[in-house]
Coordinates of C-alpha atoms and ligand atoms in Angstrom, one line a residue:
X1 CA 110.5 17.6 26.7
X2 CA 113.5 18.0 28.9
X3 CA 116.6 16.0 27.9
X4 CA 116.5 12.8 30.0
X5 CA 119.3 12.6 32.5
X6 CA 121.8 9.9 31.8
X7 CA 122.3 7.3 34.5
X8 CA 125.9 8.4 35.1
X9 CA 124.7 12.0 35.5
X10 CA 122.1 10.8 38.0
X11 CA 124.6 8.7 39.9
X12 CA 127.0 11.6 40.0
X13 CA 124.3 13.9 41.3
X14 CA 123.3 11.4 43.9
X15 CA 126.9 11.2 45.1
X16 CA 127.2 15.0 45.2
X17 CA 124.0 15.2 47.1
X18 CA 125.1 12.5 49.6
X19 CA 128.5 14.2 50.1
X20 CA 126.8 17.6 50.6
X21 CA 124.6 16.1 53.3
X22 CA 127.5 14.1 54.9
X23 CA 129.5 17.3 55.3
X24 CA 126.6 19.2 57.0
X25 CA 126.3 19.5 60.7
X26 CA 122.8 20.9 60.4
X27 CA 120.2 20.2 57.7
X28 CA 116.9 21.9 56.9
X29 CA 114.3 20.8 54.4
X30 CA 111.4 22.7 52.7
X31 CA 108.6 20.3 51.4
X32 CA 105.5 21.0 49.4
X33 CA 102.6 19.1 48.0
X34 CA 104.9 16.9 45.8
X35 CA 106.2 15.0 48.8
X36 CA 102.7 13.8 49.6
X37 CA 101.8 13.1 46.0
X38 CA 102.9 9.4 46.2
X39 CA 100.6 9.1 49.2
X40 CA 97.7 9.9 46.9
X41 CA 97.1 13.5 47.9
X42 CA 96.6 15.9 44.9
X43 CA 99.1 18.6 44.4
X44 CA 97.8 22.1 43.9
X45 CA 99.3 22.4 40.4
X46 CA 98.5 18.9 39.5
X47 CA 94.8 19.6 39.8
X48 CA 95.5 22.6 37.6
X49 CA 95.2 24.5 40.9
X50 CA 91.4 24.0 40.7
X51 CA 88.9 22.4 43.0
X52 CA 85.3 22.0 41.6
X53 CA 86.2 24.7 39.1
X54 CA 87.3 27.1 41.9
X55 CA 90.9 28.4 41.9
X56 CA 92.4 27.3 45.2
X57 CA 93.6 30.8 45.8
X58 CA 90.0 31.9 45.6
X59 CA 88.8 29.3 48.1
X60 CA 91.7 29.3 50.5
X61 CA 91.3 32.9 51.7
X62 CA 89.6 34.6 54.7
X63 CA 87.5 36.6 52.2
X64 CA 86.0 33.4 50.7
X65 CA 85.3 32.1 54.2
X66 CA 83.5 35.3 55.1
X67 CA 81.5 35.3 51.9
X68 CA 80.6 31.6 51.8
X69 CA 81.8 29.5 54.8
X70 CA 79.7 26.5 53.6
X71 CA 81.6 26.4 50.3
X72 CA 85.0 26.7 52.0
X73 CA 84.1 24.0 54.5
X74 CA 82.9 21.7 51.7
X75 CA 86.4 22.2 50.2
X76 CA 88.2 21.4 53.4
X77 CA 85.9 18.6 54.6
X78 CA 86.6 16.8 51.2
X79 CA 90.3 17.1 51.8
X80 CA 89.9 16.0 55.5
X81 CA 88.0 12.9 54.4
X82 CA 90.7 12.0 51.9
X83 CA 93.4 12.7 54.5
X84 CA 92.2 10.0 56.9
X85 CA 92.6 7.4 54.0
X86 CA 96.2 8.1 53.2
X87 CA 99.6 7.1 54.8
X88 CA 103.0 8.6 54.7
X89 CA 105.1 7.4 51.8
X90 CA 108.8 6.3 51.5
X91 CA 109.8 9.9 51.0
X92 CA 108.4 11.0 54.3
X93 CA 110.0 7.9 56.0
X94 CA 113.4 8.8 54.4
X95 CA 113.3 12.3 55.8
X96 CA 112.4 10.8 59.3
X97 CA 115.4 8.4 58.9
X98 CA 117.7 11.4 58.1
X99 CA 116.5 13.2 61.2
X100 CA 117.7 10.1 63.2
X101 CA 121.2 10.5 61.8
X102 CA 121.5 14.2 62.7
X103 CA 119.1 14.3 65.7
X104 CA 116.0 16.5 66.0
X105 CA 118.1 19.5 67.1
X106 CA 120.1 19.5 63.8
X107 CA 117.5 18.4 61.3
X108 CA 114.3 20.3 60.6
X109 CA 111.5 19.8 58.1
X110 CA 109.7 23.0 57.2
X111 CA 106.6 21.9 55.4
X112 CA 104.0 23.9 53.4
X113 CA 101.7 20.9 53.6
X114 CA 98.8 20.7 56.1
X115 CA 98.5 16.9 55.9
X116 CA 100.5 16.0 59.0
X117 CA 102.3 13.2 57.1
X118 CA 105.8 14.1 58.2
X119 CA 104.9 13.6 61.9
X120 CA 103.0 10.5 61.0
X121 CA 106.2 9.1 59.4
X122 CA 108.2 9.8 62.6
X123 CA 109.7 13.2 61.9
X124 CA 109.9 15.1 65.2
X125 CA 111.1 18.5 64.3
X126 CA 108.5 19.6 61.8
X127 CA 107.6 23.3 61.3
X128 CA 104.1 23.3 59.8
X129 CA 104.3 26.7 58.1
X130 CA 100.7 26.6 56.9
X131 CA 99.1 24.8 59.8
X132 CA 97.4 21.4 60.0
X133 CA 94.1 20.3 58.5
X134 CA 93.3 18.0 61.4
X135 CA 93.0 21.0 63.7
X136 CA 90.1 23.5 63.9
X137 CA 90.1 27.0 65.4
X138 CA 87.2 29.0 66.8
X139 CA 86.5 32.3 65.0
X140 CA 85.1 33.6 68.3
X141 CA 87.1 32.4 71.3
X142 CA 90.0 31.2 69.1
X143 CA 90.1 27.9 71.0
X144 CA 92.1 25.3 68.9
X145 CA 91.1 21.7 68.9
X146 CA 92.6 18.6 67.3
X147 CA 89.8 16.9 65.4
X148 CA 91.5 14.2 63.3
X149 CA 89.5 11.4 61.6
X150 CA 86.0 12.9 62.1
X151 CA 83.6 14.4 59.5
X152 CA 82.7 17.8 60.6
X153 CA 79.2 19.3 60.0
X154 CA 78.8 21.6 57.0
X155 CA 79.1 24.6 59.4
X156 CA 80.9 23.4 62.6
X157 CA 80.4 25.5 65.7
X158 CA 82.5 25.9 68.8
X159 CA 81.3 23.8 71.8
X160 CA 82.3 26.6 74.2
X161 CA 81.0 29.8 72.6
X162 CA 78.9 28.6 69.7
X163 CA 80.8 30.7 67.1
X164 CA 81.8 29.2 63.7
X165 CA 84.9 27.0 63.6
X166 CA 87.5 27.3 60.8
X167 CA 90.4 25.0 59.7
X168 CA 93.5 25.8 61.7
X169 CA 95.5 26.6 58.6
X170 CA 97.1 29.6 57.0
X171 CA 95.0 30.9 54.1
X172 CA 96.3 33.2 51.3
X173 CA 96.7 36.8 52.6
X174 CA 97.1 35.5 56.2
X175 CA 100.2 35.7 58.3
X176 CA 102.1 32.6 59.1
X177 CA 102.2 31.6 62.8
X178 CA 105.0 33.8 64.2
X179 CA 106.7 31.2 66.3
X180 CA 106.7 28.6 63.5
X181 CA 108.0 31.1 61.0
X182 CA 110.8 32.2 63.4
X183 CA 111.9 28.6 64.0
X184 CA 111.8 27.8 60.3
X185 CA 113.8 30.9 59.4
X186 CA 116.4 30.0 62.1
X187 CA 116.7 26.4 60.8
X188 CA 117.2 27.6 57.2
X189 CA 119.7 30.3 58.3
X190 CA 121.8 27.9 60.3
X191 CA 122.0 24.8 58.0
X192 CA 124.9 23.9 55.8
X193 CA 122.6 21.8 53.6
X194 CA 119.1 22.7 52.4
X195 CA 116.8 20.2 50.7
X196 CA 113.9 21.4 48.5
X197 CA 111.4 18.6 48.0
X198 CA 108.2 18.6 45.9
X199 CA 107.4 22.3 45.7
X200 CA 107.0 24.8 42.9
X201 CA 108.2 27.3 45.5
X202 CA 105.9 30.0 44.2
X203 CA 104.2 30.7 47.5
X204 CA 105.8 33.2 49.9
X205 CA 107.1 33.7 52.5
X206 CA 107.7 29.8 52.6
X207 CA 109.7 29.8 49.4
X208 CA 111.9 32.5 50.8
X209 CA 113.5 29.9 53.1
X210 CA 115.5 28.8 50.1
X211 CA 117.0 32.2 49.7
X212 CA 117.7 32.3 53.4
X213 CA 119.6 29.1 53.3
X214 CA 121.5 30.1 50.2
X215 CA 122.4 33.5 51.6
X216 CA 123.8 31.6 54.6
X217 CA 126.0 29.6 52.3
X218 CA 124.1 26.4 52.5
X219 CA 124.4 23.9 49.6
X220 CA 120.9 23.3 48.0
X221 CA 119.6 19.9 46.8
X222 CA 116.3 19.9 44.9
X223 CA 114.2 16.8 44.6
X224 CA 111.4 17.2 42.1
X225 CA 109.9 15.3 39.1
X226 CA 110.5 18.5 37.0
X227 CA 113.1 21.2 37.3
X228 CA 112.0 24.5 39.0
X229 CA 113.9 27.7 39.2
X230 CA 113.6 27.5 43.0
X231 CA 116.8 25.9 44.0
X232 CA 118.9 28.4 42.0
X233 CA 122.3 28.1 40.4
X234 CA 124.7 25.5 41.9
X235 CA 121.9 23.4 43.3
X236 CA 122.3 19.7 43.0
X237 CA 119.1 18.5 41.1
X238 CA 117.7 15.0 41.7
X239 CA 114.9 14.6 39.1
X240 CA 112.3 12.1 39.9
X241 CA 109.6 11.1 42.5
X242 CA 110.7 11.9 46.1
X243 CA 109.2 8.6 47.3
X244 CA 111.9 6.9 45.2
X245 CA 114.8 9.4 45.3
X246 CA 114.9 10.2 49.0
X247 CA 115.3 6.6 50.0
X248 CA 118.1 6.3 47.4
X249 CA 119.7 9.4 48.9
X250 CA 119.5 8.0 52.4
X251 CA 121.0 4.7 51.3
X252 CA 123.9 6.5 49.5
X253 CA 124.5 8.7 52.6
X254 CA 124.5 5.8 55.1
X255 CA 126.6 3.6 52.8
X256 CA 129.3 6.4 52.8
X257 CA 129.0 6.6 56.6
X258 CA 129.8 2.9 57.0
X259 CA 132.6 3.3 54.5
X260 CA 134.1 5.8 56.9
Ligands
BV8_1 C1 101.3 36.2 53.4 C2 97.2 26.2 53.2 C3 101.7 38.2 54.6 C4 95.9 26.3 52.6 C5 98.6 27.5 51.7 C6 98.3 39.7 47.9 C7 98.0 39.9 49.2 C8 98.6 39.3 50.2 C9 99.5 38.3 50.0 C10 99.9 38.1 48.7 C11 99.3 38.8 47.6 N1 99.9 38.3 46.5 C12 100.8 37.3 46.7 C13 100.8 37.2 48.1 C14 101.7 36.3 48.9 C15 101.0 34.9 48.9 C16 101.6 34.2 47.8 O1 102.7 33.7 47.9 N2 100.7 33.9 46.7 C17 101.2 33.1 45.6 C18 100.1 32.3 45.0 C19 101.8 34.1 44.5 N3 101.3 34.4 50.1 C20 100.4 34.5 51.2 O2 99.3 35.0 51.1 C21 101.0 34.0 52.5 N4 100.8 35.0 53.5 O3 102.0 36.6 52.4 O4 101.1 37.0 54.5 C22 100.7 39.2 54.1 C23 99.5 39.2 54.8 C24 98.5 40.1 54.4 C25 98.8 41.1 53.4 C26 100.0 41.0 52.7 C27 101.0 40.0 53.1 C28 100.2 32.8 52.9 C29 100.5 31.6 52.0 C30 99.9 30.4 52.6 C31 98.7 29.9 51.8 N5 98.3 28.6 52.3 N6 98.2 26.3 52.2 C32 95.6 25.0 51.8 O5 96.4 24.1 51.7 O6 94.4 24.9 51.4 S1 99.7 27.5 50.3 C33 99.4 26.1 49.4 O7 99.7 26.3 48.1 C34 100.2 24.9 49.9 O8 100.4 24.9 51.3 C35 101.5 25.2 49.2 O9 102.3 26.1 49.9 C36 101.1 25.9 47.9 C37 101.2 25.0 46.7 O10 102.6 24.9 46.6 P1 103.3 23.5 46.5 O11 103.3 22.9 47.8 O12 104.6 23.8 45.9 O13 102.4 22.6 45.5 P2 102.4 22.7 43.9 O14 101.2 21.8 43.5 O15 102.4 24.1 43.5 O16 103.7 22.0 43.5 C38 103.9 20.6 43.6 C39 105.4 20.3 43.2 O17 105.7 19.0 43.5 C40 105.6 20.6 41.7 O18 106.9 21.2 41.5 C41 105.7 19.1 41.2 O19 106.6 19.1 40.0 C42 106.3 18.4 42.3 N7 105.9 17.0 42.4 C43 104.8 16.4 42.1 N8 104.8 15.1 42.4 C44 106.0 14.8 42.9 C45 106.8 16.1 42.9 N9 108.0 16.2 43.4 C46 108.6 15.0 43.8 N10 108.0 13.8 43.8 C47 106.7 13.7 43.4 N11 106.1 12.5 43.4
ZN2 ZN1 84.6 29.4 70.7

């Protein structure tokens, strides 16, 4: 059991984090499944990384899709159906509120999540590193369509060319979209403060953004219910649920703004 953090330690950490943010001209954020946990979406580790007994890494791959597209579509249709029932939580809203303070040119959310909840909460600069589950892409003509809120058939086909559709997301062993990756790398390399929220930071290259920010001299703040090695030495660690801590951080930040 980790020693519990005393209240004064927490208050001091919250102050340090708010001061780091206040001093930053540009801020970037890396979020993972943990930021959507309080919206009711399972994290990868939370489910033991399993879905119906399959390891996610074994289902979320192009090889799995080639071998058994119906199984992979069952996995993603189940996640799509759940997605239409959830809403952004206070953590997503707090990040959207932060963007308002810096403006969308100086505040970027780089998310590993494919749930679209940051944009739904009002964030405008969102780099979806691993794509978006509401979109499908044709394996033939590569046409991309936004298909939110609908149940897709077990093996959905393209209306234009008849080939099989796939989720428009990045599977393991696939490259990230080059333009998104470029923009995320730029945001991490230019920021003075980098927030790491709700991620085990074991998946690359996304987790590498933390190193990019640190190498550029950014101060790192980690928000997680448990400590991870991700943020590295010197990081300010806020331990607790992001849906609670991010609003507290915004409140501390804005209170200091008013105080001048
Ligand atoms: C790539 C979309 C270049 C799919 C995802 C062999 C061959 C090829 C590549 C590799 C290889 N071996 C390793 C690799 C690299 C691989 C990788 O990193 N593997 C890992 C498993 C070791 N990466 C890739 O394959 C990437 N591509 O490398 O391409 C290439 C190409 C060809 C050949 C060589 C190289 C592509 C990776 C993208 C995979 N797609 N998502 C889908 O979602 O179904 S990744 C998926 O898993 C998620 O998007 C997310 O990124 C990841 C899970 O991580 P987290 O988000 O961190 O979630 P997790 O559950 O782990 O943690 C939750 C955290 O939240 C915890 O810390 C918890 O404490 C915290 N938490 C919980 N509740 C709360 C909370 N915190 C705050 N508040 C709360 N309430
Ligand atoms: Zn097509």
